[in-house]
Coordinates of C-alpha atoms in Angstrom, one line a residue:
X702 CA -5.3 20.1 -21.0
X703 CA -2.2 18.2 -20.0
X704 CA 0.6 20.2 -18.5
X705 CA 4.3 19.2 -18.9
X706 CA 6.7 20.6 -16.4
X707 CA 10.5 20.5 -16.8
X708 CA 11.7 19.7 -13.2
X709 CA 15.3 20.6 -14.1
X710 CA 14.5 24.2 -14.6
X711 CA 11.1 24.2 -12.8
X712 CA 9.3 25.9 -15.7
X713 CA 6.2 24.9 -17.7
X714 CA 7.3 23.8 -21.2
X715 CA 3.9 23.6 -22.9
X716 CA 0.2 23.0 -22.6
X717 CA -1.4 20.5 -25.0
X718 CA -4.5 18.4 -25.4
X719 CA -3.7 14.7 -25.0
X720 CA -5.5 11.5 -25.4
X721 CA -4.5 8.7 -23.0
X722 CA -3.5 6.7 -26.0
X723 CA -1.2 9.4 -27.3
X724 CA 2.2 7.8 -28.1
X725 CA 4.1 10.9 -27.0
X726 CA 2.5 10.8 -23.6
X727 CA 3.4 7.1 -23.1
X728 CA 7.0 7.7 -24.3
X729 CA 7.4 10.6 -22.0
X730 CA 6.1 8.7 -19.0
X731 CA 8.4 5.7 -19.7
X732 CA 11.4 8.0 -20.2
X733 CA 10.8 9.5 -16.7
X734 CA 10.5 6.0 -15.3
X735 CA 13.8 5.0 -17.0
X736 CA 15.6 8.0 -15.4
X737 CA 14.4 6.8 -12.0
X738 CA 15.6 3.3 -12.8
X739 CA 19.0 4.6 -13.6
X740 CA 19.2 6.6 -10.4
X741 CA 18.2 3.6 -8.3
X742 CA 20.1 1.0 -10.3
X743 CA 16.9 -1.1 -10.2
X744 CA 13.8 -2.1 -12.1
X745 CA 10.8 0.0 -11.3
X746 CA 7.1 -0.8 -11.5
X747 CA 4.3 1.6 -10.7
X748 CA 1.0 0.4 -9.4
X749 CA -2.0 2.7 -9.2
X750 CA -5.5 1.7 -8.2
X751 CA -7.4 -1.0 -6.4
X752 CA -5.8 -4.3 -5.2
X753 CA -7.9 -7.3 -6.2
X754 CA -7.5 -10.9 -7.1
X755 CA -8.8 -10.3 -10.6
X756 CA -5.6 -8.3 -11.4
X757 CA -3.3 -11.2 -10.4
X758 CA -2.9 -12.5 -13.9
X759 CA -1.9 -9.0 -15.1
X760 CA 0.6 -8.6 -12.3
X761 CA 2.1 -12.0 -13.3
X762 CA 2.4 -11.0 -17.0
X763 CA 3.9 -7.6 -16.2
X764 CA 6.5 -9.0 -13.7
X765 CA 7.4 -12.0 -15.9
X766 CA 7.8 -9.7 -18.9
X767 CA 10.1 -7.4 -16.9
X768 CA 12.1 -10.3 -15.4
X769 CA 12.9 -11.9 -18.7
X770 CA 14.3 -8.6 -20.0
X771 CA 18.1 -8.8 -20.7
X772 CA 18.6 -5.7 -18.6
X773 CA 16.8 -7.1 -15.5
X774 CA 18.3 -6.0 -12.1
X775 CA 18.1 -8.0 -8.9
X776 CA 16.1 -5.2 -7.2
X777 CA 12.6 -4.0 -7.9
X778 CA 11.1 -0.7 -6.7
X779 CA 7.3 -0.5 -6.6
X780 CA 5.8 3.0 -6.8
X781 CA 2.5 2.4 -5.0
X782 CA -0.7 4.5 -4.9
X783 CA -3.8 2.7 -3.7
X784 CA -6.8 3.1 -1.4
X785 CA -6.5 -0.6 -0.6
X786 CA -8.3 -3.8 -1.5
X787 CA -7.9 -7.5 -0.8
X788 CA -5.3 -9.1 1.5
X789 CA -5.6 -12.3 -0.5
X790 CA -4.6 -10.4 -3.6
X791 CA -1.5 -8.9 -1.8
X792 CA -0.4 -12.4 -0.9
X793 CA -0.6 -13.4 -4.5
X794 CA 1.2 -10.3 -5.7
X795 CA 4.0 -10.8 -3.2
X796 CA 4.5 -14.5 -4.2
X797 CA 4.8 -13.5 -7.8
X798 CA 7.2 -10.6 -7.2
X799 CA 9.5 -12.5 -4.8
X800 CA 9.8 -15.3 -7.2
X801 CA 11.7 -13.0 -9.6
X802 CA 13.3 -10.3 -7.3
X803 CA 15.7 -10.7 -4.4
X804 CA 15.2 -7.2 -3.1
X805 CA 11.8 -5.4 -3.2
X806 CA 11.5 -1.8 -2.1
X807 CA 8.4 0.4 -2.0
X808 CA 8.1 4.1 -2.9
X809 CA 4.9 5.9 -1.6
X810 CA 4.8 9.4 -3.2
X811 CA 1.3 10.1 -1.9
X812 CA -0.8 7.3 -0.2
X813 CA -1.1 3.5 0.2
X814 CA -4.0 2.7 2.5
X815 CA -5.3 -0.6 4.0
X816 CA -4.1 -3.5 1.8
X817 CA -1.6 -1.0 0.3
X818 CA 0.0 -0.7 3.7
X819 CA 0.1 -4.4 4.0
X820 CA 1.8 -4.6 0.5
X821 CA 4.4 -2.1 1.7
X822 CA 5.2 -4.3 4.7
X823 CA 6.4 -7.1 2.3
X824 CA 9.2 -4.8 1.2
X825 CA 12.8 -4.7 2.3
X826 CA 12.6 -0.9 2.5
X827 CA 9.8 1.7 2.4
X828 CA 10.5 5.1 1.0
X829 CA 8.2 8.1 1.9
X830 CA 8.5 11.8 2.5
X831 CA 6.6 14.2 4.7
X832 CA 3.7 14.2 2.3
X833 CA 3.3 10.4 2.0
X834 CA 0.9 8.4 4.2
X835 CA 0.1 4.8 4.9
X836 CA -3.1 3.7 6.7
X837 CA -4.5 1.1 9.1
X838 CA -4.4 -2.5 7.8
X839 CA -8.2 -2.8 7.3
X840 CA -8.8 -5.4 4.6
X841 CA -11.7 -4.9 2.2
X842 CA -14.0 -7.8 1.6
X843 CA -16.9 -8.2 -0.8
X844 CA -20.2 -8.4 1.0
X845 CA -23.3 -10.4 -0.1
X846 CA -24.3 -7.4 -2.2
X847 CA -21.0 -7.4 -4.1
X848 CA -19.8 -4.2 -2.5
X849 CA -16.3 -3.9 -1.1
X850 CA -16.5 -3.0 2.5
X851 CA -13.9 -2.4 5.3
X852 CA -13.9 -5.6 7.4
X853 CA -12.6 -4.0 10.7
X854 CA -15.3 -1.4 10.7
X855 CA -18.0 -4.1 10.6
X856 CA -16.2 -6.2 13.3
X857 CA -15.7 -3.2 15.5
X858 CA -19.4 -2.3 15.3
X859 CA -20.6 -5.9 15.9
X860 CA -18.3 -6.1 19.0
X861 CA -19.7 -2.8 20.3
X862 CA -23.3 -4.1 19.9
X863 CA -22.4 -7.5 21.6
X864 CA -21.0 -5.5 24.6
X865 CA -24.1 -3.4 24.8
X866 CA -26.2 -6.6 24.8
X867 CA -24.3 -8.1 27.8
X868 CA -26.0 -7.8 31.2
X869 CA -24.5 -5.6 33.9
X870 CA -25.4 -5.0 37.5
X871 CA -26.9 -1.6 36.5
X872 CA -28.7 -3.0 33.4
X873 CA -29.5 -6.7 33.7
X874 CA -31.0 -6.7 30.2
X875 CA -28.1 -4.7 28.6
X876 CA -28.3 -1.4 26.9
X877 CA -29.0 -2.5 23.4
X878 CA -31.8 -0.6 21.7
X879 CA -34.5 -2.3 19.7
X880 CA -33.1 -0.9 16.5
X881 CA -29.6 -2.2 17.4
X882 CA -31.0 -5.6 18.3
X883 CA -32.5 -5.9 14.8
X884 CA -29.2 -5.0 13.2
X885 CA -27.4 -7.6 15.3
X886 CA -30.0 -10.3 14.7
X887 CA -30.1 -9.9 11.0
X888 CA -26.3 -9.8 10.5
X889 CA -25.1 -12.8 8.3
X890 CA -22.9 -15.0 10.5
X891 CA -21.1 -16.4 7.5
X892 CA -20.3 -12.9 6.2
X893 CA -19.1 -12.0 9.7
X894 CA -16.8 -15.0 9.7
X895 CA -15.4 -13.9 6.3
X896 CA -14.5 -10.5 7.8
X897 CA -12.7 -12.2 10.8
X898 CA -10.7 -14.4 8.4
X899 CA -9.7 -11.4 6.3
X900 CA -8.6 -9.6 9.5
X901 CA -6.6 -12.6 10.7
X902 CA -5.0 -13.2 7.3
X903 CA -3.9 -9.6 7.1
X904 CA -2.3 -9.6 10.6
X905 CA -0.6 -13.0 9.9
X906 CA 0.9 -11.8 6.6
X907 CA 2.1 -8.5 8.1
X908 CA 3.9 -10.3 10.9
X909 CA 5.4 -12.9 8.6
X910 CA 6.7 -10.3 6.0
X911 CA 8.1 -7.9 8.6
X912 CA 10.3 -10.6 10.1
X913 CA 11.2 -12.2 6.7
X914 CA 11.9 -9.1 4.7
X915 CA 11.7 -5.7 6.5
X916 CA 13.6 -6.8 9.5
X917 CA 16.1 -9.0 7.8
X918 CA 18.8 -6.3 7.9
X919 CA 17.9 -5.2 11.4
X920 CA 21.0 -6.5 13.2
X921 CA 21.5 -4.2 16.2
X922 CA 19.1 -2.2 18.4
X923 CA 19.1 1.4 17.4
X924 CA 16.2 3.0 19.4
X925 CA 15.6 1.1 22.7
X926 CA 18.0 2.8 25.2
X927 CA 18.6 -0.2 27.4
X928 CA 19.4 -2.4 24.3
X929 CA 21.4 0.0 22.2
X930 CA 24.1 -1.7 20.2
X931 CA 23.0 -5.2 21.2
X932 CA 22.3 -7.8 18.6
X933 CA 18.6 -8.3 17.6
X934 CA 17.3 -11.8 18.2
X935 CA 14.6 -13.4 16.0
X936 CA 12.3 -13.5 19.0
X937 CA 12.6 -9.7 19.3
X938 CA 11.9 -9.3 15.6
X939 CA 8.7 -11.4 16.0
X940 CA 7.6 -9.3 19.1
X941 CA 8.2 -6.0 17.2
X942 CA 6.2 -7.3 14.3
X943 CA 3.3 -8.4 16.6
X944 CA 3.3 -4.9 18.2
X945 CA 3.2 -3.1 14.8
X946 CA 0.5 -5.5 13.6
X947 CA -1.5 -4.8 16.8
X948 CA -1.3 -1.0 16.4
X949 CA -2.0 -0.9 12.6
X950 CA -4.9 -3.4 13.0
X951 CA -6.7 -1.5 15.9
X952 CA -9.7 0.0 14.2
X953 CA -11.0 1.6 17.4
X954 CA -7.7 3.5 17.8
X955 CA -7.5 4.9 14.3
X956 CA -11.3 5.6 14.1
X957 CA -11.3 5.6 10.3
X958 CA -10.5 3.1 7.5
X959 CA -8.8 6.0 5.6
X960 CA -6.9 7.5 8.5
X961 CA -3.5 8.8 7.2
X962 CA -0.4 7.6 9.0
X963 CA 2.7 9.7 8.3
X964 CA 6.4 9.0 8.7
X965 CA 6.4 10.4 12.3
X966 CA 3.6 8.1 13.4
X967 CA 5.3 5.1 11.9
X968 CA 8.5 6.0 13.6
X969 CA 6.7 6.1 16.9
X970 CA 5.8 2.4 16.2
X971 CA 9.5 1.8 15.7
X972 CA 9.0 1.1 12.0
X973 CA 12.0 2.4 10.0
X974 CA 11.1 4.5 6.9
X975 CA 13.5 5.8 4.4
X976 CA 12.9 9.5 3.7
X977 CA 13.4 10.1 -0.1
X978 CA 13.0 13.8 0.5
X979 CA 16.5 13.9 2.0
X980 CA 18.0 13.0 -1.4
X981 CA 17.2 16.0 -3.7
X982 CA 18.0 14.2 -6.9
X983 CA 15.9 11.2 -6.0
X984 CA 13.0 13.4 -4.8
X985 CA 13.0 15.3 -8.0
X986 CA 12.9 12.2 -10.2
X987 CA 10.2 10.6 -8.1
X988 CA 8.0 13.7 -8.2
X989 CA 8.7 14.3 -11.9
X990 CA 7.5 10.8 -12.7
X991 CA 4.6 10.7 -10.3
X992 CA 3.1 14.0 -11.2
X993 CA 3.1 13.0 -14.8
X994 CA 1.7 9.6 -13.9
X995 CA -1.1 11.1 -11.8
X996 CA -2.2 13.4 -14.6
X997 CA -2.0 10.6 -17.1
X998 CA -4.2 8.2 -15.0
X999 CA -6.6 11.0 -14.1
X1000 CA -7.1 11.5 -17.9
X1001 CA -7.9 7.8 -18.3
X1002 CA -10.3 7.8 -15.3
X1003 CA -12.1 10.9 -16.7
X1004 CA -13.1 8.8 -19.7
X1005 CA -14.5 5.9 -17.6
X1006 CA -18.1 5.4 -16.3
X1007 CA -18.4 6.1 -12.6
X1008 CA -19.2 2.5 -11.8
X1009 CA -15.8 1.4 -13.2
X1010 CA -13.7 3.8 -11.0
X1011 CA -13.5 1.7 -7.8
X1012 CA -11.9 -1.1 -9.8
X1013 CA -9.5 1.1 -11.8
X1014 CA -5.9 -0.1 -12.0
X1015 CA -2.8 1.1 -13.9
X1016 CA 0.5 -0.8 -14.1
X1017 CA 3.6 0.6 -15.7
X1018 CA 7.2 -0.6 -16.3
X1019 CA 9.7 0.2 -19.0
X1020 CA 8.4 -2.8 -21.0
X1021 CA 4.6 -2.4 -20.3
X1022 CA 2.1 0.4 -20.4

């Protein structure tokens, strides 16, 4: 059953059986997106699912189709929901989007982990509310078995084993067990290097985009007591970006690839987040669209084989569904 809720009167209108290909469902979803576009005076694209290079051509087609529309605006809002993916893919997506849009803002109604967090850092503004979360910037890399794995988790474990293997005054032969020695010995060095490169790329992109986009309108200091009111220099922007990248990229600090990071934690890093919950009209429109979108995509995913779910993606604009 698919439930439709009228958010203006907060009552359930009807319960109906839907196919994901139902034209009514698609029309309703697009109408809700158009209401959000009108409120924001901007184009809107929603992106749900994994972030991978294979999707780049689809992102290109969707953005170019929206950009050539006679009613194109200069600003794009991206409603993002993702568990993450490839940092390389994010780099490609950002290059595509920035070719066509002067201002790019992100809305995170629920979660945008890992590469999704990196994607958000390419925006001019990030909109969240108390329910929304980002995550550590832990890029996912395909291992030799073809599985997508969290790079920082592997690197963190390898570094731990290397430290245990190092001799100390108390343990001249280190504290590495035989089982751990086998793990360390059999680890593919080329694969390890790929994880290191993915980590380095992610950190470099985050620092670059924060300075170039997120901090471009950061003109005066607002939080550091001894600098309040003073103009922000480029060097200070670079240092702030380095610090945010260091914190978000510290796997040992966050403990988990999927650790949720809310607005309060991001504010402690001195990363400015816009709270869409403070605007009742905007909050209602975002949740109206997103709840409908989530039910719609869940309906699609229910029809897919389990092995296809990790690669699931759904893009939506007023011109594409």
